[in-house]
Coordinates of C-alpha atoms and ligand atoms in Angstrom, one line a residue:
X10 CA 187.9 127.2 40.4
X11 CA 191.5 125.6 39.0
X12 CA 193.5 128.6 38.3
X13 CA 195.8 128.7 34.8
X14 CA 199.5 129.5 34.8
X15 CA 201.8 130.0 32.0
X16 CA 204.9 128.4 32.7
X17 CA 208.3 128.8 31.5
X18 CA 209.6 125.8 29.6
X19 CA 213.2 125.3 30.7
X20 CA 214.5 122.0 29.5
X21 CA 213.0 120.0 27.0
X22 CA 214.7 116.4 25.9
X23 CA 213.6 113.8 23.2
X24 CA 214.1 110.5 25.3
X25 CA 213.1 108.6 22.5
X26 CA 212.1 109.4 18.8
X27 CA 208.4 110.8 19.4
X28 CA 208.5 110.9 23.4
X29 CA 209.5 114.3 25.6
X30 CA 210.5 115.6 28.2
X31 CA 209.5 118.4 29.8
X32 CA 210.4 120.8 32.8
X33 CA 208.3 123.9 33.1
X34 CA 209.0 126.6 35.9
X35 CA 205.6 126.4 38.1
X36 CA 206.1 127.6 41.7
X37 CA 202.1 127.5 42.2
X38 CA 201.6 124.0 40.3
X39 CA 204.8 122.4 42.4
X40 CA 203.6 124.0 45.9
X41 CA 200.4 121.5 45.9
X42 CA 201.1 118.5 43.6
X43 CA 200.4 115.1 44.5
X44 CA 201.6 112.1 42.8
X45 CA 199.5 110.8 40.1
X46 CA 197.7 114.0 39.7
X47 CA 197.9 115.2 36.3
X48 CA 198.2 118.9 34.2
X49 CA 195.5 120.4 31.6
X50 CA 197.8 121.7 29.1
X51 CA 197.1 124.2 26.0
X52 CA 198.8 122.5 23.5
X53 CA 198.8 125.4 20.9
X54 CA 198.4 125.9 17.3
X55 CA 194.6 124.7 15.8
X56 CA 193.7 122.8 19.1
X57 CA 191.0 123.9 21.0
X58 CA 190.6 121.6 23.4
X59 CA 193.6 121.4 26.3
X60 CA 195.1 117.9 26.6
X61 CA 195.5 115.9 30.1
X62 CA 199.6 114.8 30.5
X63 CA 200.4 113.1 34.2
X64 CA 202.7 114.9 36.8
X65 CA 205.9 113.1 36.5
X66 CA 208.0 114.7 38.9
X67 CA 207.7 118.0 40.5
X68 CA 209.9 120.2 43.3
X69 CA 210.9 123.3 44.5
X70 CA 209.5 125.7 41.9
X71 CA 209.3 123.4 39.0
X72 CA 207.1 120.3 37.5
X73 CA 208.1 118.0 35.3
X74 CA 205.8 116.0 32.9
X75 CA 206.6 113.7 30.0
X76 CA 204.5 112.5 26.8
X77 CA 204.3 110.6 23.3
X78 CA 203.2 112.7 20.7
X79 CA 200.4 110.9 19.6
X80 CA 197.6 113.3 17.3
X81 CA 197.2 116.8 16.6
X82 CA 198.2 117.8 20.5
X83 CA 200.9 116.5 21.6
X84 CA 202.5 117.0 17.7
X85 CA 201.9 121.1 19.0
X86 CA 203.4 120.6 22.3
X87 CA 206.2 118.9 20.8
X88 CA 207.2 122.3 19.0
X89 CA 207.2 124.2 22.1
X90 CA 210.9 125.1 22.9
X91 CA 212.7 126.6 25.6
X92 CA 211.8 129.7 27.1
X93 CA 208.6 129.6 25.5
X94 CA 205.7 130.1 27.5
X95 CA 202.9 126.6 28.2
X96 CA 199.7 127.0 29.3
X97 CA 198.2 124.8 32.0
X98 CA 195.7 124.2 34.8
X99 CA 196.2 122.3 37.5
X100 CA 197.4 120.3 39.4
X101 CA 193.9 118.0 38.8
X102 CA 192.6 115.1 39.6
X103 CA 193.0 112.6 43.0
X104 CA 196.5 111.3 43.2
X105 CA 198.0 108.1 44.9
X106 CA 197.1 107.2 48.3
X107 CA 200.3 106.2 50.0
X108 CA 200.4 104.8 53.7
X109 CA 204.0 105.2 55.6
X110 CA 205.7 102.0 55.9
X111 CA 203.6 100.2 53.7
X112 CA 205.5 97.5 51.1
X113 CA 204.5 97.8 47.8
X114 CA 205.1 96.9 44.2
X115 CA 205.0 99.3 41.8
X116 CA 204.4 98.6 38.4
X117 CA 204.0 101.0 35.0
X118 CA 204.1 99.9 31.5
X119 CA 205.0 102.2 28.4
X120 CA 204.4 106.2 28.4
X121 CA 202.5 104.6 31.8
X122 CA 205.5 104.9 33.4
X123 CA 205.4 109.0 33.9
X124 CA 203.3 109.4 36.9
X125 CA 204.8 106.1 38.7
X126 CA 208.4 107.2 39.1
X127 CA 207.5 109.1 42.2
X128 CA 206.4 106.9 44.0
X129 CA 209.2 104.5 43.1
X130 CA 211.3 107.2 45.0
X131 CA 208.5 107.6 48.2
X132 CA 207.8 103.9 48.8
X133 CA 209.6 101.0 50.0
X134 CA 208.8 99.4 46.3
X135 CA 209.9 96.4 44.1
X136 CA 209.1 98.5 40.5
X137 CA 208.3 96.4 37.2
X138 CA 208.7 98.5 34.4
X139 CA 207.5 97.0 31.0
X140 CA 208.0 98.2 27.0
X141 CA 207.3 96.8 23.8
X142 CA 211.3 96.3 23.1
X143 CA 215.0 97.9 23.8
X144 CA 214.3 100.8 21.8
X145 CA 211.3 102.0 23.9
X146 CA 212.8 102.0 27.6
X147 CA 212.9 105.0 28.9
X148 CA 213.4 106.5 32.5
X149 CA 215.4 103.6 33.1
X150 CA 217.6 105.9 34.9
X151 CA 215.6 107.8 36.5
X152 CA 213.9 105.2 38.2
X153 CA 216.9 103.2 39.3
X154 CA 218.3 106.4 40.6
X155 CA 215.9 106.6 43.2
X156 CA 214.8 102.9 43.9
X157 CA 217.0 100.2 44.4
X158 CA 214.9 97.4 43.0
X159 CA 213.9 98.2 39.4
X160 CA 213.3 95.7 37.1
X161 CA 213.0 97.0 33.4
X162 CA 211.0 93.9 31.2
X163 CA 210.6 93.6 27.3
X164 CA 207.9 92.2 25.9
X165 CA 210.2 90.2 23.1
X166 CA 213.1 90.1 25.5
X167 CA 215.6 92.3 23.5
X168 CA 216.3 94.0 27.1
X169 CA 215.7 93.0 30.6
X170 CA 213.0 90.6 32.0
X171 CA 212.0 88.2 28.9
X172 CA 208.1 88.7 29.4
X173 CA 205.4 91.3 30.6
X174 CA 205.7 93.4 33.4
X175 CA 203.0 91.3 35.0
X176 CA 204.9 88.1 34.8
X177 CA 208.0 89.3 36.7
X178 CA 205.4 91.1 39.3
X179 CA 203.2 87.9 39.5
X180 CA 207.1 86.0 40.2
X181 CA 208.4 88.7 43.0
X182 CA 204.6 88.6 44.8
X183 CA 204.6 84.7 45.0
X184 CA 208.0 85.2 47.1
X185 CA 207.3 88.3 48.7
X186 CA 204.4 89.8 51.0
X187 CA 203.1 93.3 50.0
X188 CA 200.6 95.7 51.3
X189 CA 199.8 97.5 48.0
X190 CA 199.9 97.5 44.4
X191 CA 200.4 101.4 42.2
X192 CA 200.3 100.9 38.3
X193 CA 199.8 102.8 35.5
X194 CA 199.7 101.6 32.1
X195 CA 197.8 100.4 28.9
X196 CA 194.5 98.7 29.4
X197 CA 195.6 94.7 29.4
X198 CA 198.1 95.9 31.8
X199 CA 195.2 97.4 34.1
X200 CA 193.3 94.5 33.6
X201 CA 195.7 92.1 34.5
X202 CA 196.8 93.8 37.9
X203 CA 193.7 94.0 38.8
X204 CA 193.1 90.4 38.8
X205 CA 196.0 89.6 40.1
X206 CA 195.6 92.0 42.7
X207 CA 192.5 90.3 43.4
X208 CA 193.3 86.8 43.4
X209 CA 196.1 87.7 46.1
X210 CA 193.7 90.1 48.3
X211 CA 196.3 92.9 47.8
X212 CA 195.0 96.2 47.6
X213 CA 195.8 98.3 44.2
X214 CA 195.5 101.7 43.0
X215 CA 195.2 102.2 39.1
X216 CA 195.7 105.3 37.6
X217 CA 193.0 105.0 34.2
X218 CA 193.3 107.2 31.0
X219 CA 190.2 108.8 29.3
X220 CA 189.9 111.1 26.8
X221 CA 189.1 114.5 28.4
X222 CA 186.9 117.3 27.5
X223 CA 187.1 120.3 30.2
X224 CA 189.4 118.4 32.8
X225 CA 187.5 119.3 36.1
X226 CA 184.0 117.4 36.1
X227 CA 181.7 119.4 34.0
X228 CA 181.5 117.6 30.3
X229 CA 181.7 113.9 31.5
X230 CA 183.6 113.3 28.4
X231 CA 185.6 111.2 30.8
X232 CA 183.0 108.9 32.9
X233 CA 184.5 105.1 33.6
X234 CA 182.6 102.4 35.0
X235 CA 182.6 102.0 38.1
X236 CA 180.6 99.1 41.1
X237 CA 178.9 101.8 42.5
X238 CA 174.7 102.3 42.1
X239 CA 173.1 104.9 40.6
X240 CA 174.6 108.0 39.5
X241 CA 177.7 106.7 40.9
X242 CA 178.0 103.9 38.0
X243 CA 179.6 106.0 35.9
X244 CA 182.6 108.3 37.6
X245 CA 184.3 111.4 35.9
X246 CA 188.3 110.3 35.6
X247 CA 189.1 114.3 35.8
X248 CA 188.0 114.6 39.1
X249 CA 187.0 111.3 40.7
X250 CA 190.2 109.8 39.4
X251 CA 192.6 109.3 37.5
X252 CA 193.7 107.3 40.4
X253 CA 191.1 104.9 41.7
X254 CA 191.3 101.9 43.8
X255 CA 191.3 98.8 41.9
X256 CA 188.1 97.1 43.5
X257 CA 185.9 99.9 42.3
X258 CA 186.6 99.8 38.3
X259 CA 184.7 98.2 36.4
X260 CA 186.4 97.1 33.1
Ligands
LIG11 C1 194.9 111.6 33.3 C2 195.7 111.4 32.0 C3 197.1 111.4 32.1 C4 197.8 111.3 30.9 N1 199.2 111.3 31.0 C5 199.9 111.2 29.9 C6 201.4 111.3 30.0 O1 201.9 111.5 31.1 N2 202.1 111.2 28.9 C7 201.4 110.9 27.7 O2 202.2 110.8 26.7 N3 200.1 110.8 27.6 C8 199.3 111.0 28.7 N4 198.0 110.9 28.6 C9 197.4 110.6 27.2 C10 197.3 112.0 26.5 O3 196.4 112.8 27.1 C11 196.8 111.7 25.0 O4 197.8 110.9 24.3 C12 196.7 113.0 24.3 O5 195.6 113.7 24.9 C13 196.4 112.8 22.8 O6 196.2 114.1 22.3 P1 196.5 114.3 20.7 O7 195.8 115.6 20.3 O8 198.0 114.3 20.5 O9 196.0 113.1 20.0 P2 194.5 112.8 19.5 O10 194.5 113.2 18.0 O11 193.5 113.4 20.4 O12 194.4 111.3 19.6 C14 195.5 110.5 19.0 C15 195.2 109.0 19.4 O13 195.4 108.9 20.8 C16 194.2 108.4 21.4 N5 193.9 109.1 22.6 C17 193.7 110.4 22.8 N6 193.5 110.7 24.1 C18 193.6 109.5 24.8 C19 193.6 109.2 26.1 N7 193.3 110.0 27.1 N8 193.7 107.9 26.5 C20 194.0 107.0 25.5 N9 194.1 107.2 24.2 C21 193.9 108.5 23.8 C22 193.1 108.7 20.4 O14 192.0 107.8 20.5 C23 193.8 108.5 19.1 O15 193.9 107.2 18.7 C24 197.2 111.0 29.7 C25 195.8 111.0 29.6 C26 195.1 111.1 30.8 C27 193.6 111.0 30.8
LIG12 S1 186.9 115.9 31.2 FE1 185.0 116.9 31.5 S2 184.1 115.8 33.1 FE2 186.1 114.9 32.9

């Protein structure tokens, strides 16, 4: 049974008009995280249902998640201030599966990029980061803080890499030999990585987003398609994911 903590909310930042930052005080939470695993948060107000936001960052004592307000939710979570009190289960969910030594590329697009900065900081990594334009890059500094080899892309050039995430990737992996391939981010992006990760026989772990009902396998508001028979088509996100290997999703 995932136990519920209320957690302290110590600093809250707006990185970016509509997207924040959050540290919460959660000794229990930050004992066991994993990268990639995600929190079930009680957003307040008329909501009943809890909302999944991604791990970004967690360490002694303290987790630290980040998220767009996008509906009714995250607009509630949002209003939360410091020193108030957030409600969440977890840590849920299957993180990233990193080997030691392994080379990788690392590649997150939009609010995508939460649960990918650590392991930008864990791996040997080249990391793509892509946004819509200069006013939506965030965690530039965060990332570049911790990996030497970050390259931020806009999708209309206005900062960066001229082009998709997926372009500059596709550029550094026709030059350079890597063992696996972590992303997060928006459908196409998925998609696209996927193939590519294909096409160059690299493994790749994607983390997917479903809505979520209950957050630990018991609603299957979540199911994706996956290759496997049977029962095992369809696969909860909550708890079978959200990180999956590549080869098994089925788009
Ligand atoms: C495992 C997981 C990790 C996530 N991590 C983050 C994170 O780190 N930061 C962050 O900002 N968001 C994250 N999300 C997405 C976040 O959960 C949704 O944006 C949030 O639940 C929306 O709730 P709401 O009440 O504000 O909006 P709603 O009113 O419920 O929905 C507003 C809009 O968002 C869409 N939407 C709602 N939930 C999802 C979803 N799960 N996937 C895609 N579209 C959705 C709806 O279709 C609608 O168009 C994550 C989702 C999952 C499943
Ligand atoms: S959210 Fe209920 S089974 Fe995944």
């Amino acid at each position: 049974m995932k136990k519920v903590y209320k957690c302290e909310l110590v600093s809250k930042t707006e990185l970016c008009p509509g997207i924040f930052d959050f540290v919460v005080k959660a000794p229990e939470i930050s004992e066991t995280a994993e990268i990639g695993q995600f929190l079930h948060i009680d957003c307040g107000g008329k909501t009943l249902l809890r909302r999944p936001i991604s791990i970004c960052d967690f360490g002694e004592g303290y987790v630290r998640f980040a998220f767009q307000v996008k509906g009714e939710g995250t607009r509630e979570l949002a209003k939360f201030e410091v020193g108030d009190m957030i409600d969440m289960m977890g840590p849920l969910g299957h993180g990233f599966k990193m080997t030691p030594g392994e080379k990788a590329v690392v590649i997150g697009g939009g609010i995508g990029v939460f649960p990918v900065l650590g392991l930008a900081r864990e791996t040997d990594s080249a990391v793509f980061l892509g946004f819509r334009n200069k006013d939506l890059v965030i965690m530039e500094d965060d990332f570049k803080a911790v990996n030497d080899n970050v390259t931020i892309c806009t999708d209309d050039g206005s900062y960066g890499y001229d082009g998709f995430a997926i372009a500059a990737m596709g550029e550094y992996l026709l030059e350079n030999k890597v063992d696996m391939i972590y992303c997060c981010g928006p459908t196409p992006m998925l998609k696209a990585v996927k193939q590519i990760a294909e096409y160059r026989n690299i493994p790749c772990q994607l983390s997917l987003e479903e809505r979520m009902g209950c957050g630990i396998g018991a609603c299957l508001t979540c199911v994706c398609k996956t290759t496997g028979k049977g029962m095992a088509e369809h696969k909860q996100v909550c708890t079978c994911g959200p990180v999956f290997d590549a080869k098994e999703v089925v788009f």
